[in-house]
Coordinates of C-alpha atoms (C1' of nucleotides) in Angstrom, one line a residue:
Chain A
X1278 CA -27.1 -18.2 8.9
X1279 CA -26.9 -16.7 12.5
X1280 CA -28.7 -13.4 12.8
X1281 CA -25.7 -11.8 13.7
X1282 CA -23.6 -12.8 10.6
X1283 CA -21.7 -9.7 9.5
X1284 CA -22.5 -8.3 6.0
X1285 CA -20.2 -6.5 4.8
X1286 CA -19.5 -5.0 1.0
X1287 CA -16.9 -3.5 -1.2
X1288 CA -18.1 -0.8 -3.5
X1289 CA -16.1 0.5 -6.0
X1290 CA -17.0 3.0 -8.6
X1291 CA -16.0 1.8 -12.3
X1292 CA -14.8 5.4 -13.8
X1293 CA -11.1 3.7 -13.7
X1294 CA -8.9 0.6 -13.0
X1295 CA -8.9 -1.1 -9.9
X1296 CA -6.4 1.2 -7.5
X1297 CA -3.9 -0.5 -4.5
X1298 CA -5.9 1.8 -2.5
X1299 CA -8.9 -0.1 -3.3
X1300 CA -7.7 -3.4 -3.8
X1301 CA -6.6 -2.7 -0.1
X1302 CA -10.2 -2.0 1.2
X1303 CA -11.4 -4.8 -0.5
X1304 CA -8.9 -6.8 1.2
X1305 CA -9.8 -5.8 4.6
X1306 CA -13.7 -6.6 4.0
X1307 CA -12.8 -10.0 2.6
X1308 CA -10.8 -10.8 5.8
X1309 CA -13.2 -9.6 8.3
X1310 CA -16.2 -11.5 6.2
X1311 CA -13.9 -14.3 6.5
X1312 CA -12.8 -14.1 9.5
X1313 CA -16.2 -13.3 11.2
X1314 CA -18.1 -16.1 9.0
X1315 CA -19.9 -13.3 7.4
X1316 CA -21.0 -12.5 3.9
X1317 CA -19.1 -10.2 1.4
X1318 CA -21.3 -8.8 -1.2
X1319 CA -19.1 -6.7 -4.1
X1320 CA -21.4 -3.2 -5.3
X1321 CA -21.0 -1.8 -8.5
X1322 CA -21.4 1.9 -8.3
X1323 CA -22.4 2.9 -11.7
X1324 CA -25.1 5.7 -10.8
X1325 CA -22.9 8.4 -13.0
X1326 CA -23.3 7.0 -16.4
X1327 CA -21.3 9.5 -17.9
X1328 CA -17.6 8.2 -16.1
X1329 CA -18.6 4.6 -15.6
X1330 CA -17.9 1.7 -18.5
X1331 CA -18.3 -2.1 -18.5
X1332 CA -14.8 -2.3 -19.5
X1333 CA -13.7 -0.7 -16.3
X1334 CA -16.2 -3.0 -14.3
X1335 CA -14.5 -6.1 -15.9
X1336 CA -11.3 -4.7 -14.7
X1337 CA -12.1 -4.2 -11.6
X1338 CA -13.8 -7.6 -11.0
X1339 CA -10.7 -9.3 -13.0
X1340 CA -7.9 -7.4 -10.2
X1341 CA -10.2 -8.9 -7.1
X1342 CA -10.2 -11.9 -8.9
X1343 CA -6.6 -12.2 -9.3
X1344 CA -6.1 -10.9 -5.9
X1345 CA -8.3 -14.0 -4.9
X1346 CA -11.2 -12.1 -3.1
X1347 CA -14.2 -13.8 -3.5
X1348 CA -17.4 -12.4 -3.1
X1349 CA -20.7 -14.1 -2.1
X1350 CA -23.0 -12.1 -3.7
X1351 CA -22.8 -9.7 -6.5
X1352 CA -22.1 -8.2 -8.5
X1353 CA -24.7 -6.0 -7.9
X1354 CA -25.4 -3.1 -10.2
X1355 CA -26.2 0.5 -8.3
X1356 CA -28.0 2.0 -11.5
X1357 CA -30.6 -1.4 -11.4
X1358 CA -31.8 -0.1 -8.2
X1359 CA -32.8 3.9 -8.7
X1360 CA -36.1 3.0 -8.7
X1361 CA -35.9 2.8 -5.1
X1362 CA -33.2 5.2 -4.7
X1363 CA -36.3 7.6 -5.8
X1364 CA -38.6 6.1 -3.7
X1365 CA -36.6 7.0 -0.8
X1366 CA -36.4 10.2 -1.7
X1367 CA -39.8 10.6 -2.2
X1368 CA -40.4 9.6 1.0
X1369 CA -38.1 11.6 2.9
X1370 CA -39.9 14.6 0.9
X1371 CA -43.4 13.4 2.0
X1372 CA -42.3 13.4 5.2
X1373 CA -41.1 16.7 5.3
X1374 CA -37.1 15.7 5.8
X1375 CA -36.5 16.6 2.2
X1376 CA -37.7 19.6 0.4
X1377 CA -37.9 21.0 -3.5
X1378 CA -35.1 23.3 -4.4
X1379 CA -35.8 24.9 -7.5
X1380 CA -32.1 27.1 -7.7
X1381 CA -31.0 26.8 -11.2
X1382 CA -26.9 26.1 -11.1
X1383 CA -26.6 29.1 -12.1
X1384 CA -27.9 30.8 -9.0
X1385 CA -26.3 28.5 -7.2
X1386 CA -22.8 29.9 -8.5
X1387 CA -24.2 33.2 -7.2
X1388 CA -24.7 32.7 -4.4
X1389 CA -21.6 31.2 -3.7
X1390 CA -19.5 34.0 -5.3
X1391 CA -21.5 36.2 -2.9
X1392 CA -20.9 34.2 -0.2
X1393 CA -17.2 34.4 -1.0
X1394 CA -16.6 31.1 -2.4
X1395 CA -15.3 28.7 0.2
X1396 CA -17.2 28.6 3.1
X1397 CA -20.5 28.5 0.7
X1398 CA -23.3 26.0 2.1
X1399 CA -26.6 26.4 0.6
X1400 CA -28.8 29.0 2.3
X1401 CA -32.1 26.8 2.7
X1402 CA -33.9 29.7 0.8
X1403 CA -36.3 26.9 -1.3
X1404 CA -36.9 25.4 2.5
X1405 CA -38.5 28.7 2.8
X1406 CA -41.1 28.3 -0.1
X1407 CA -44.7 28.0 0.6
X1408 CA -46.5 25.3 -0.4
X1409 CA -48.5 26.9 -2.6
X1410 CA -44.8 28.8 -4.3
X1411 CA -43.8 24.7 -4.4
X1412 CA -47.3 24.1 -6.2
X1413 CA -47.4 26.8 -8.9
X1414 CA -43.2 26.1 -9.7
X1415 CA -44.1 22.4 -9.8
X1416 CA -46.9 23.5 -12.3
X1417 CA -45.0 25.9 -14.3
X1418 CA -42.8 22.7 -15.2
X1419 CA -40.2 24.6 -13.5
X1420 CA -37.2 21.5 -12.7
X1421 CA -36.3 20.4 -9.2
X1422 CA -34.1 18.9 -7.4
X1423 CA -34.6 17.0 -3.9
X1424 CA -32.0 18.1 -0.5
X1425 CA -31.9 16.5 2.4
X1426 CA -32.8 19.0 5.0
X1427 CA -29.5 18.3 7.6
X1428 CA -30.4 17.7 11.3
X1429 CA -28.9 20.5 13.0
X1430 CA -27.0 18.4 16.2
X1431 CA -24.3 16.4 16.6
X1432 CA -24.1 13.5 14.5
X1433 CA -21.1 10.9 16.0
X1434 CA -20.7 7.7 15.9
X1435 CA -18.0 4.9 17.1
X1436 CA -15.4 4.1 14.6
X1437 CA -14.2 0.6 14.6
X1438 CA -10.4 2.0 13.7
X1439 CA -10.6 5.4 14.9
X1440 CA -12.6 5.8 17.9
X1441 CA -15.6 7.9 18.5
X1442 CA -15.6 10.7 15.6
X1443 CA -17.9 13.8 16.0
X1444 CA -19.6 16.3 13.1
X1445 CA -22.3 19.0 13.6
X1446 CA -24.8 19.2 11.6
X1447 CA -24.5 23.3 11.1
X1448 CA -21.5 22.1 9.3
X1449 CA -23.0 20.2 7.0
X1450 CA -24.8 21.2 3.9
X1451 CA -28.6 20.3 3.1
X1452 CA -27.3 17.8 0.3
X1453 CA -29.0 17.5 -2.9
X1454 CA -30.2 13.4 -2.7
X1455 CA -32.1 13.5 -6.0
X1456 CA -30.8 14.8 -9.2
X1457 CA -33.5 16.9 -11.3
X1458 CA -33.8 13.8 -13.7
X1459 CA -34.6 11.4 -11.4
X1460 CA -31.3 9.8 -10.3
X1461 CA -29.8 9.6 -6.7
X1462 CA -26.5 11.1 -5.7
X1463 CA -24.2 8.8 -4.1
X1464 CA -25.2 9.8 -0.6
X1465 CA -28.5 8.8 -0.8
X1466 CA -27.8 5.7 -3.3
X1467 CA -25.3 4.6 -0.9
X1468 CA -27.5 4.2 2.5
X1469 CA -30.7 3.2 0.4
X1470 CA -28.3 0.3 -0.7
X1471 CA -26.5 -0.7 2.2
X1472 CA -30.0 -0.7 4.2
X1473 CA -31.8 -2.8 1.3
X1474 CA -28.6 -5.3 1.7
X1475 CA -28.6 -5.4 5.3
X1476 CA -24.7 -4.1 5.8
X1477 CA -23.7 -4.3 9.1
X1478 CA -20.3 -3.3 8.9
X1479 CA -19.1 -0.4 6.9
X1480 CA -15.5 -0.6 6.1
X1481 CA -14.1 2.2 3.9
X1482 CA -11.5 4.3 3.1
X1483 CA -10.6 7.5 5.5
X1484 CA -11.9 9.6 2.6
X1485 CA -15.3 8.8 3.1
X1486 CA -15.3 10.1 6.5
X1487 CA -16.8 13.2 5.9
X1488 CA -19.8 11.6 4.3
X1489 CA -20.4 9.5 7.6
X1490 CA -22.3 11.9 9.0
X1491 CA -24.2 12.9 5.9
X1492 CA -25.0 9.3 5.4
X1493 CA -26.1 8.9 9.4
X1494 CA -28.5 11.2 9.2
X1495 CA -29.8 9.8 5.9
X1496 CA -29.9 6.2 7.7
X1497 CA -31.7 8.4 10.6
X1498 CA -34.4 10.1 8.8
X1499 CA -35.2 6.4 6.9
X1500 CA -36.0 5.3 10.0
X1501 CA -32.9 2.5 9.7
X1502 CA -30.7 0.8 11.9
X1503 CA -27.3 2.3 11.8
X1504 CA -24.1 -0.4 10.9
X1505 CA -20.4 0.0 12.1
X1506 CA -18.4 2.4 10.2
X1507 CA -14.6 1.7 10.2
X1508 CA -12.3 3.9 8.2
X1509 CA -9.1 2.5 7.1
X1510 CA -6.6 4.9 6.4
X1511 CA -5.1 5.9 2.9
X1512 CA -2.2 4.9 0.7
X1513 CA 0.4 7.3 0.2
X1514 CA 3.5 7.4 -2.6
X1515 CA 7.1 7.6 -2.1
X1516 CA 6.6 11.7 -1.7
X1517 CA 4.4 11.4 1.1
X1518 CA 1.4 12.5 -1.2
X1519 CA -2.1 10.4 -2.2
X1520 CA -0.5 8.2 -4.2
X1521 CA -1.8 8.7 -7.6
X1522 CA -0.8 8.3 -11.4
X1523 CA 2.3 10.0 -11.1
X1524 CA 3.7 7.6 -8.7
X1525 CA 4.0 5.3 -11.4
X1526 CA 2.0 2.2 -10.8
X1527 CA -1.1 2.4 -8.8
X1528 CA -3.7 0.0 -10.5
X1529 CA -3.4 -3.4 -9.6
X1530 CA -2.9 -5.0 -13.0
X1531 CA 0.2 -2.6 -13.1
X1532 CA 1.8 -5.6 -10.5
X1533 CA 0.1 -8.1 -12.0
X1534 CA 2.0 -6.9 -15.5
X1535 CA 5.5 -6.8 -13.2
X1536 CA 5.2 -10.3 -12.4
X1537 CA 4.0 -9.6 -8.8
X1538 CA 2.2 -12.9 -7.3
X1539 CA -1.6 -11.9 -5.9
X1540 CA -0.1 -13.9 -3.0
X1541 CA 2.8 -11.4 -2.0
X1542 CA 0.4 -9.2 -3.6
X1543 CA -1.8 -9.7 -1.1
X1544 CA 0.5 -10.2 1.9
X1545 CA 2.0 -7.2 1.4
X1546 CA -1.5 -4.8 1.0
X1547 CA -2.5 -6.3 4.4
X1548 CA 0.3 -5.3 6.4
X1549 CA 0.5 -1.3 4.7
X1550 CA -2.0 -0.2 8.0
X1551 CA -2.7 -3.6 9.5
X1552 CA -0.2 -5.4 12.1
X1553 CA -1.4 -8.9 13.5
X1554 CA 1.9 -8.2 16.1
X1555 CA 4.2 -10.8 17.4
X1556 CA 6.3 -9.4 14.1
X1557 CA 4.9 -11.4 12.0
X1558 CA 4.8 -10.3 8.7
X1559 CA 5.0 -13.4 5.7
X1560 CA 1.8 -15.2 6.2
X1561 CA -0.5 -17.6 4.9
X1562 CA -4.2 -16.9 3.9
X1563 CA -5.4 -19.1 6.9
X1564 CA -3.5 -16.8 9.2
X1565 CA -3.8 -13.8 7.7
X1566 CA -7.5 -14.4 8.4
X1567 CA -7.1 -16.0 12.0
X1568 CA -5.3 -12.6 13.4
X1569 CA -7.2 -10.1 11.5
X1570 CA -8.7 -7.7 13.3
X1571 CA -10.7 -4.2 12.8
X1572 CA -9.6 -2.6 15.7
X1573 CA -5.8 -3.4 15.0
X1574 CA -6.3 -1.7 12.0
X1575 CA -3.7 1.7 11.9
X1576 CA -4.9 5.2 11.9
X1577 CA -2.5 6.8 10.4
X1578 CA -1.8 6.6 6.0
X1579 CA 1.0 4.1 4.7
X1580 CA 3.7 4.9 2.2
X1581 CA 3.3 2.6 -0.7
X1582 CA 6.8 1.1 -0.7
X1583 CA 7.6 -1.2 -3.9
X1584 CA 10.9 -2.1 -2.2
X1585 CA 9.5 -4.1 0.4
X1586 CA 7.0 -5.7 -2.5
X1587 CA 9.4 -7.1 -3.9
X1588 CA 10.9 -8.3 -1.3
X1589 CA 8.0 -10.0 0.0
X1590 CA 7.1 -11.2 -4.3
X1591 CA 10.5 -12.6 -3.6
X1592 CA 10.1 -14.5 -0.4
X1593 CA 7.0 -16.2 -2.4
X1594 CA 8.8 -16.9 -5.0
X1595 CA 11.8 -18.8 -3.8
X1596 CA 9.1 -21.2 -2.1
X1597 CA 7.1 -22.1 -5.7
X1598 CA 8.5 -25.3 -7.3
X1599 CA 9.8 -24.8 -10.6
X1600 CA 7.2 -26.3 -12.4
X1601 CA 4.6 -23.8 -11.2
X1602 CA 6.4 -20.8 -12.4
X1603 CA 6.7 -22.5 -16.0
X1604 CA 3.6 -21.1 -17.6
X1605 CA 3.8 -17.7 -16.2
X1606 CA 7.4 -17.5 -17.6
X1607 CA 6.7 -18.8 -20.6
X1608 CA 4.0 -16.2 -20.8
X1609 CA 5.8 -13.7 -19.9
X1610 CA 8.5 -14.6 -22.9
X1611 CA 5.9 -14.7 -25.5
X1612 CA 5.0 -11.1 -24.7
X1613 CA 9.3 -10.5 -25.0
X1614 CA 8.7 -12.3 -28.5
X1615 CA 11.4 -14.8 -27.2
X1616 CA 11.5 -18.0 -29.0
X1617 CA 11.6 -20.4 -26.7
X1618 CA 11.4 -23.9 -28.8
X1619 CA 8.7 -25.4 -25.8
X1620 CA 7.6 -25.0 -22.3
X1621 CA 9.5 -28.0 -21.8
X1622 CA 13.0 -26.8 -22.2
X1623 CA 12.3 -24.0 -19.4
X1624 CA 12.8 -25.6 -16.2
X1625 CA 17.0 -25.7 -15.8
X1626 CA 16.7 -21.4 -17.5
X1627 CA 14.1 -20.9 -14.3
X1628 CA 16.1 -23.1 -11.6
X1629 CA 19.3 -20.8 -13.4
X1630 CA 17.9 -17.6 -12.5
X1631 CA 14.5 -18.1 -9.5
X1632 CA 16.7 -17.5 -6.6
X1633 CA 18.2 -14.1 -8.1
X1634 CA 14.9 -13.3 -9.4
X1635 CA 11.7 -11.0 -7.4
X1636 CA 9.3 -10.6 -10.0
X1637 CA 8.0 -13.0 -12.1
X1638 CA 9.0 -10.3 -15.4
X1639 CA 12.6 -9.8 -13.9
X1640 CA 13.0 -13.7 -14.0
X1641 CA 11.6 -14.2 -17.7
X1642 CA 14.0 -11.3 -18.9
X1643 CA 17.0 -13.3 -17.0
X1644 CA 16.4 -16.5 -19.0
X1645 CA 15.4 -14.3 -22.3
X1646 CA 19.9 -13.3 -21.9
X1647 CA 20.2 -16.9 -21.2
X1648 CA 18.3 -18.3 -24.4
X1649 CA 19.5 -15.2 -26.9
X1650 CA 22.5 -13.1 -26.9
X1651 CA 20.4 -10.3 -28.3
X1652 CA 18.9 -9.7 -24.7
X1653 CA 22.2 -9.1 -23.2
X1654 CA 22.6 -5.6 -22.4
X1655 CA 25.3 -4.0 -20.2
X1656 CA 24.2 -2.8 -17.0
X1657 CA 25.6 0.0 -14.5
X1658 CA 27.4 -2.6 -11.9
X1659 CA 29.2 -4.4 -15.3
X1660 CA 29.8 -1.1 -16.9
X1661 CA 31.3 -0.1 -13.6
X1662 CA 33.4 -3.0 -13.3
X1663 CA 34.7 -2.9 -16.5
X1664 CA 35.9 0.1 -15.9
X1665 CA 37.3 -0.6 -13.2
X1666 CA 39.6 -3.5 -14.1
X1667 CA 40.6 -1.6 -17.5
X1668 CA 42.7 -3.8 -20.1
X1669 CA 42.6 -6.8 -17.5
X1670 CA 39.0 -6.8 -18.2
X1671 CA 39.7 -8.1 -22.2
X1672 CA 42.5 -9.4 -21.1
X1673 CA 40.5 -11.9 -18.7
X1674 CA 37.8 -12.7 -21.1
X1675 CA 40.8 -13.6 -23.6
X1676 CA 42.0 -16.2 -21.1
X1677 CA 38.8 -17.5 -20.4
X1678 CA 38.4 -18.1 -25.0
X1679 CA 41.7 -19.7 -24.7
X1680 CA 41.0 -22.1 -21.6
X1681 CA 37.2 -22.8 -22.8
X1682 CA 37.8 -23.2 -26.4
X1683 CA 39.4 -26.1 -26.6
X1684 CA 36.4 -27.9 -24.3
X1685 CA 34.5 -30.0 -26.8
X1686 CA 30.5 -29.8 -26.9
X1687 CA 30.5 -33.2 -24.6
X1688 CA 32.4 -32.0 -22.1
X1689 CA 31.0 -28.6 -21.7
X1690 CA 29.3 -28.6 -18.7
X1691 CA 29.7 -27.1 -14.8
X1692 CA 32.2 -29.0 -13.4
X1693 CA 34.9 -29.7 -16.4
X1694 CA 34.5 -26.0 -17.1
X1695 CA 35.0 -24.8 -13.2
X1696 CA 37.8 -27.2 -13.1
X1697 CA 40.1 -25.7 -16.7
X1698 CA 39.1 -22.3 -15.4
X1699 CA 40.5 -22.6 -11.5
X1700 CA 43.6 -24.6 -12.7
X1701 CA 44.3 -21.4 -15.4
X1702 CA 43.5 -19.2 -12.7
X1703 CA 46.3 -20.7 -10.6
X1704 CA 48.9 -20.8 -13.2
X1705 CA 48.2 -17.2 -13.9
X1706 CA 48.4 -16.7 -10.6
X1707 CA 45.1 -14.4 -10.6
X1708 CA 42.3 -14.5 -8.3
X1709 CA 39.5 -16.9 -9.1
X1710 CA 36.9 -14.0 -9.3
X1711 CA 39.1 -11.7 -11.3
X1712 CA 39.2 -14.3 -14.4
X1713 CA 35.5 -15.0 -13.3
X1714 CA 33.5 -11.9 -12.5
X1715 CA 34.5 -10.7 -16.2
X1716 CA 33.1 -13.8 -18.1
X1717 CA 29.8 -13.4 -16.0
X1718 CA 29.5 -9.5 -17.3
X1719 CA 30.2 -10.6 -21.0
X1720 CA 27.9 -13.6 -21.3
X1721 CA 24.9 -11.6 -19.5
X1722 CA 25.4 -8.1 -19.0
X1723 CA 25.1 -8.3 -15.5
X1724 CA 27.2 -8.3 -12.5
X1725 CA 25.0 -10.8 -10.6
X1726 CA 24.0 -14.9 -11.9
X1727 CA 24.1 -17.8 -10.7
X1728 CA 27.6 -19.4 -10.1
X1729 CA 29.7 -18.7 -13.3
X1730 CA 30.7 -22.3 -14.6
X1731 CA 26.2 -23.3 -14.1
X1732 CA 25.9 -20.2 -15.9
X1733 CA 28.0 -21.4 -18.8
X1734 CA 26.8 -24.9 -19.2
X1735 CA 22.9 -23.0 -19.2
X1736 CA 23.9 -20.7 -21.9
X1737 CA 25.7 -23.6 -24.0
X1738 CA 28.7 -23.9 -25.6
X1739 CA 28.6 -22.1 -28.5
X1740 CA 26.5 -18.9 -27.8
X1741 CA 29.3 -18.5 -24.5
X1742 CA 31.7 -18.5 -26.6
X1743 CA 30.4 -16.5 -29.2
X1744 CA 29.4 -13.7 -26.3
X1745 CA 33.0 -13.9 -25.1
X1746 CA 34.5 -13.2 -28.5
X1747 CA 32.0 -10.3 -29.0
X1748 CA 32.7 -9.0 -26.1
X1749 CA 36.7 -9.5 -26.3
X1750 CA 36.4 -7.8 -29.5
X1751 CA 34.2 -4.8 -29.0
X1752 CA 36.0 -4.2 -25.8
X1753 CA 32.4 -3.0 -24.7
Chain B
rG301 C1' -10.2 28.9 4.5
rG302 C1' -14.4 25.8 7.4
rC303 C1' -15.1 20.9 9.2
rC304 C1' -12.8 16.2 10.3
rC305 C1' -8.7 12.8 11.0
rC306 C1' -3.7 11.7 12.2
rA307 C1' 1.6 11.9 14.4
rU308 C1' 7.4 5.7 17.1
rC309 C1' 13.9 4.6 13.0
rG310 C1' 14.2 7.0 5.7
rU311 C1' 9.7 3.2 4.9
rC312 C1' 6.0 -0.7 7.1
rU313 C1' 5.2 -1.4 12.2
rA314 C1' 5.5 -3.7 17.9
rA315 C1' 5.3 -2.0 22.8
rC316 C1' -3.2 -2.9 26.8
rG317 C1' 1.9 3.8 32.5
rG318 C1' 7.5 0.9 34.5
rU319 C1' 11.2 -2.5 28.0
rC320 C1' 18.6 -1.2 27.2
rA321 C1' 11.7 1.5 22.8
rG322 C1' 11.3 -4.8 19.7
rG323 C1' 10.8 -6.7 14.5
rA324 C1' 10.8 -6.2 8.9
rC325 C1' 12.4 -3.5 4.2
rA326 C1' 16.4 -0.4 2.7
rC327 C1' 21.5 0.8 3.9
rC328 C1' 26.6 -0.5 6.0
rA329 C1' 30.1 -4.2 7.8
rC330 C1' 31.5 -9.1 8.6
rU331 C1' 30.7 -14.3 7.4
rC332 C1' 29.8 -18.5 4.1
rU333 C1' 30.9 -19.5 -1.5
rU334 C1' 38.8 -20.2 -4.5
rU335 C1' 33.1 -16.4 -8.5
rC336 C1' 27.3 -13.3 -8.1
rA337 C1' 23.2 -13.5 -5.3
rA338 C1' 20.6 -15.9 -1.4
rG339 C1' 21.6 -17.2 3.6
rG340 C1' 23.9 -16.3 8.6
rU341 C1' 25.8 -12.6 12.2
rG342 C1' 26.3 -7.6 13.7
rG343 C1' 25.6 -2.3 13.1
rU344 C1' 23.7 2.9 11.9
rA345 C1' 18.7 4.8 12.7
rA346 C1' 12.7 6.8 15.9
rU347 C1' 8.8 8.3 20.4
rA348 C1' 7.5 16.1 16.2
rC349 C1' 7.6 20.3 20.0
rG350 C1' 5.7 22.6 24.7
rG351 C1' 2.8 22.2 28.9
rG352 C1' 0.2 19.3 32.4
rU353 C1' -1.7 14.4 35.3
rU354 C1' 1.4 10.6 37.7
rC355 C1' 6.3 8.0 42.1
rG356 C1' 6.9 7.1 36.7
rA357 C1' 4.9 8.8 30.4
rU358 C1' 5.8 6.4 23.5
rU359 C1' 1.3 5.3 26.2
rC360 C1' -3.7 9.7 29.5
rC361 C1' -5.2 15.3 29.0
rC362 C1' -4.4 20.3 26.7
rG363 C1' -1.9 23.4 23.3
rU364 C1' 1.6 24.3 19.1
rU365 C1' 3.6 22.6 14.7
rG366 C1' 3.4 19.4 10.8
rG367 C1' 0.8 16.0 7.5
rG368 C1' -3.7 14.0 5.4
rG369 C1' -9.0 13.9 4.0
rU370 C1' -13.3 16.6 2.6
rC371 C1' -16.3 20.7 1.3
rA372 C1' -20.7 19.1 -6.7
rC373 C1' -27.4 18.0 -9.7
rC374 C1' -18.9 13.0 -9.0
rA375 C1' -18.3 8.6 -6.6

RNA sequence: GGCCCCAUCGUCUAACGGUCAGGACACCACUCUUUCAAGGUGGUAAUACGGGUUCGAUUCCCGUUGGGGUCACCA
């Protein structure tokens, strides 16, 4: 390994499922380890016991996973390291950077309420302890906790996204780093981490920008070498607002579950704040990681649009042979509870349906109506259409029974079928798509399949017919 | 509210001071298919506002407005 390998790492905290937003930073380490030859380590952040769970961690590692970001080392475990997380802090105390503070939340709550509430940054007023005040608390068994004691100066640094971002340090509040148990807060966990694992590169969401700063002069004070910070900006919904539960889906696994493929998946996260220019946009791994670039990274949030997802989930799509998208259909069916009578029969239902289809679950519910009447259901555009044509809708579906009907089970298939159904159509003298349109509604619900005569050989004989008379009948 | 970040079509974005401001999604129209999509072709649609700097500003500077982030013994 060169000495100037990047190392770079993704650290999530486990208190939920894996969010886009992550997923996205992840993404963005992964292609600038890759594309730089450097190594991606993945950090758990479990340091708050109370939120974090090993069923969230397996989530978490199971969405990168599926997303295909590898890691090269980890997963490590924050909470196996607070051992030296203390011993930082100790240090930093011993060396007068860091001081006892003996205020009781209580006080603290005070003093803010005093202070008028939101401007409130902690007065220093253990800083001014004596030693021997520090000696006879410490003594008394009164409990501590351990601040930072801020620089007060400017703390900047260059931003690989955004540019050279300032703070001052009278800004900033002397931050508790040790809790009065023993365990570290994030800030302080956080650098001793990255230093111990030799980060170089720091690429994180924009939210963490205001801990920059915080964690600089942490890095400063431990007498460390600073790495790049680069701040990608954050995921918005629909509204414009951090997109969130109420936008609907916003864990990975949520697109996993709506048959998105981690490919598109994956295409499509890279390019909400990334451009590699030239317009491209549908891209290979290879390339993806060729033109990637920090720098080119946007500075402004992205809208989370599921629109263009599936749009891009269906650009992927139409390119997998049939045979790959087999097993994930079939899955998907299983979970419908629709009998399928083997794997093997799927094929001709998926080649029926893939090019209509931009999710993986809207293409298994499209052969479910194909395979059982009972999944037809009437949509708007049919109900609309029905409407619309009035008693020629019946009327057309009781032309198509008596053209069809008399077709045996041997001669039911696309090209007899197209042929009765044209030459009925022109002794009728009706349009082709009138007598069609309302045969394609009846048999699956739906204004939209594949050509009408391939969608009546699929179905079968007898279940079309049976779906025409039904629907003849009920005059839906 | 303090501090910080940001600002090109509805959305994702391109344009290292000079372009008819380009592409993609979505939408509309046309076209192919004696039927639906897909595809193809075309169209509607943007530099937030005000000042500078400059021969010339989407681009550089300042301000305004608007949006976002963050202010715990959470991460």
């Amino acid at each position: 390994m060169t000495p100037t390998a990047p190392r770079v790492r993704f650290a999530p905290s486990p208190t939920g499922y894996l969010h886009v937003g992550g997923a996205r930073t992840a993404l963005y380490n992964w292609l600038f380890a890759r594309k730089t030859g450097g190594t991606f380590v993945l950090r758990i952040e479990d340091t708050d016991a109370e939120r974090s769970s090993e069923a969230n961690t397996q989530v978490i590692l199971d969405g990168l996973g599926w997303l295909g970001l590898s890691w090269d080392e980890g997963p490590i475990f924050q909470g196996a390291e607070v051992a030296r997380h203390r011993g930082d802090a100790e240090r930093l105390l011993a060396e007068g950077k860091a001081y006892r503070c003996f205020c009781t939340r209580e006080e603290l709550e005070a003093h803010r309420k005093a202070a008028g509430g939101d401007t409130y940054k902690y007065d220093g007023r253990c800083d001014r302890l004596t030693g021997a005040e520090v000696a006879a608390r410490i003594a008394h068994g009164t409990s501590s906790v351990i601040r930072f004691r801020m620089p007060q100066e400017e703390i900047a640094w260059d931003d690989a996204v955004h540019g050279r971002i300032s703070f001052h340090g009278r800004d900033l509040d002397d931050m508790v780093i040790l809790r009065s148990d023993g365990t570290p807060i994030y800030n302080l966990a956080v650098v001793s981490d990255d230093i111990a694992m030799r980060i170089t590169h720091v690429i994180r969401g924009d939210d963490h920008i205001s801990n920059t700063p915080k964690q600089i002069a942490l890095y400063q004070a431990l007498g460390a070498r600073l790495p790049v910070f680069g701040h990608v900006p954050m995921i918005l919904g629909a509204d414009g607002k951090k997109l969130s539960k109420r936008h609907g889906a916003t864990a990975v696994g949520d697109y996993q579950d709506q048959g998105i493929l981690p490919a598109a998946m994956r295409n499509f996260l890279a390019l909400l704040g990334w451009s590699p220019g030239e317009d491209r946009e549908v891209m290979t791994e290879a390339e993806m990681i060729s033109l990637f670039s920090l720098e080119a990274i946007q500075k402004k949030p992205a809208v989370f649009d599921t629109v263009k997802l599936e749009w891009m989930n269906g650009q992927y799509l139409s390119s997998i042979p049939t045979a790959d998208l087999v097993a994930p259909v079939a899955r998907e069916l299983e979970r419908m509870q629709v009998h399928v009578g083997g794997s093997h029969l799927l094929p001709p239902y998926i080649d029926a349906v893939k090019s209509r289809a931009r999710t993986i679950l809207e293409m298994a519910e499209r052969v479910a109506v194909r395979l059982d009447s009972r999944h037809v259901k009437l949509d708007d555009k049919g109900r609309k259409l029905r409407l619309k044509m009035g008693d020629a809708f019946v009327g057309s579906l009781k032309t198509a029974l008596e053209t069809l009907s008399p077709l045996g089970e041997s001669e039911w298939s696309a090209e007899p079928i197209l042929e009765r159904l044209k030459a009925r159509a022109d002794a009728d003298g009706m349009k082709l798509g009138d007598l069609l349109q309302p045969i394609r509604v009846a048999v699956t619900g739906s204004t939209v399949s594949e050509p009408v005569n391939e969608l009546l050989e699929v179905v079968g004989r007898s279940s079309s017919l049976a779906r025409l008379t039904r629907a003849a009948e009920r005059s839906w």
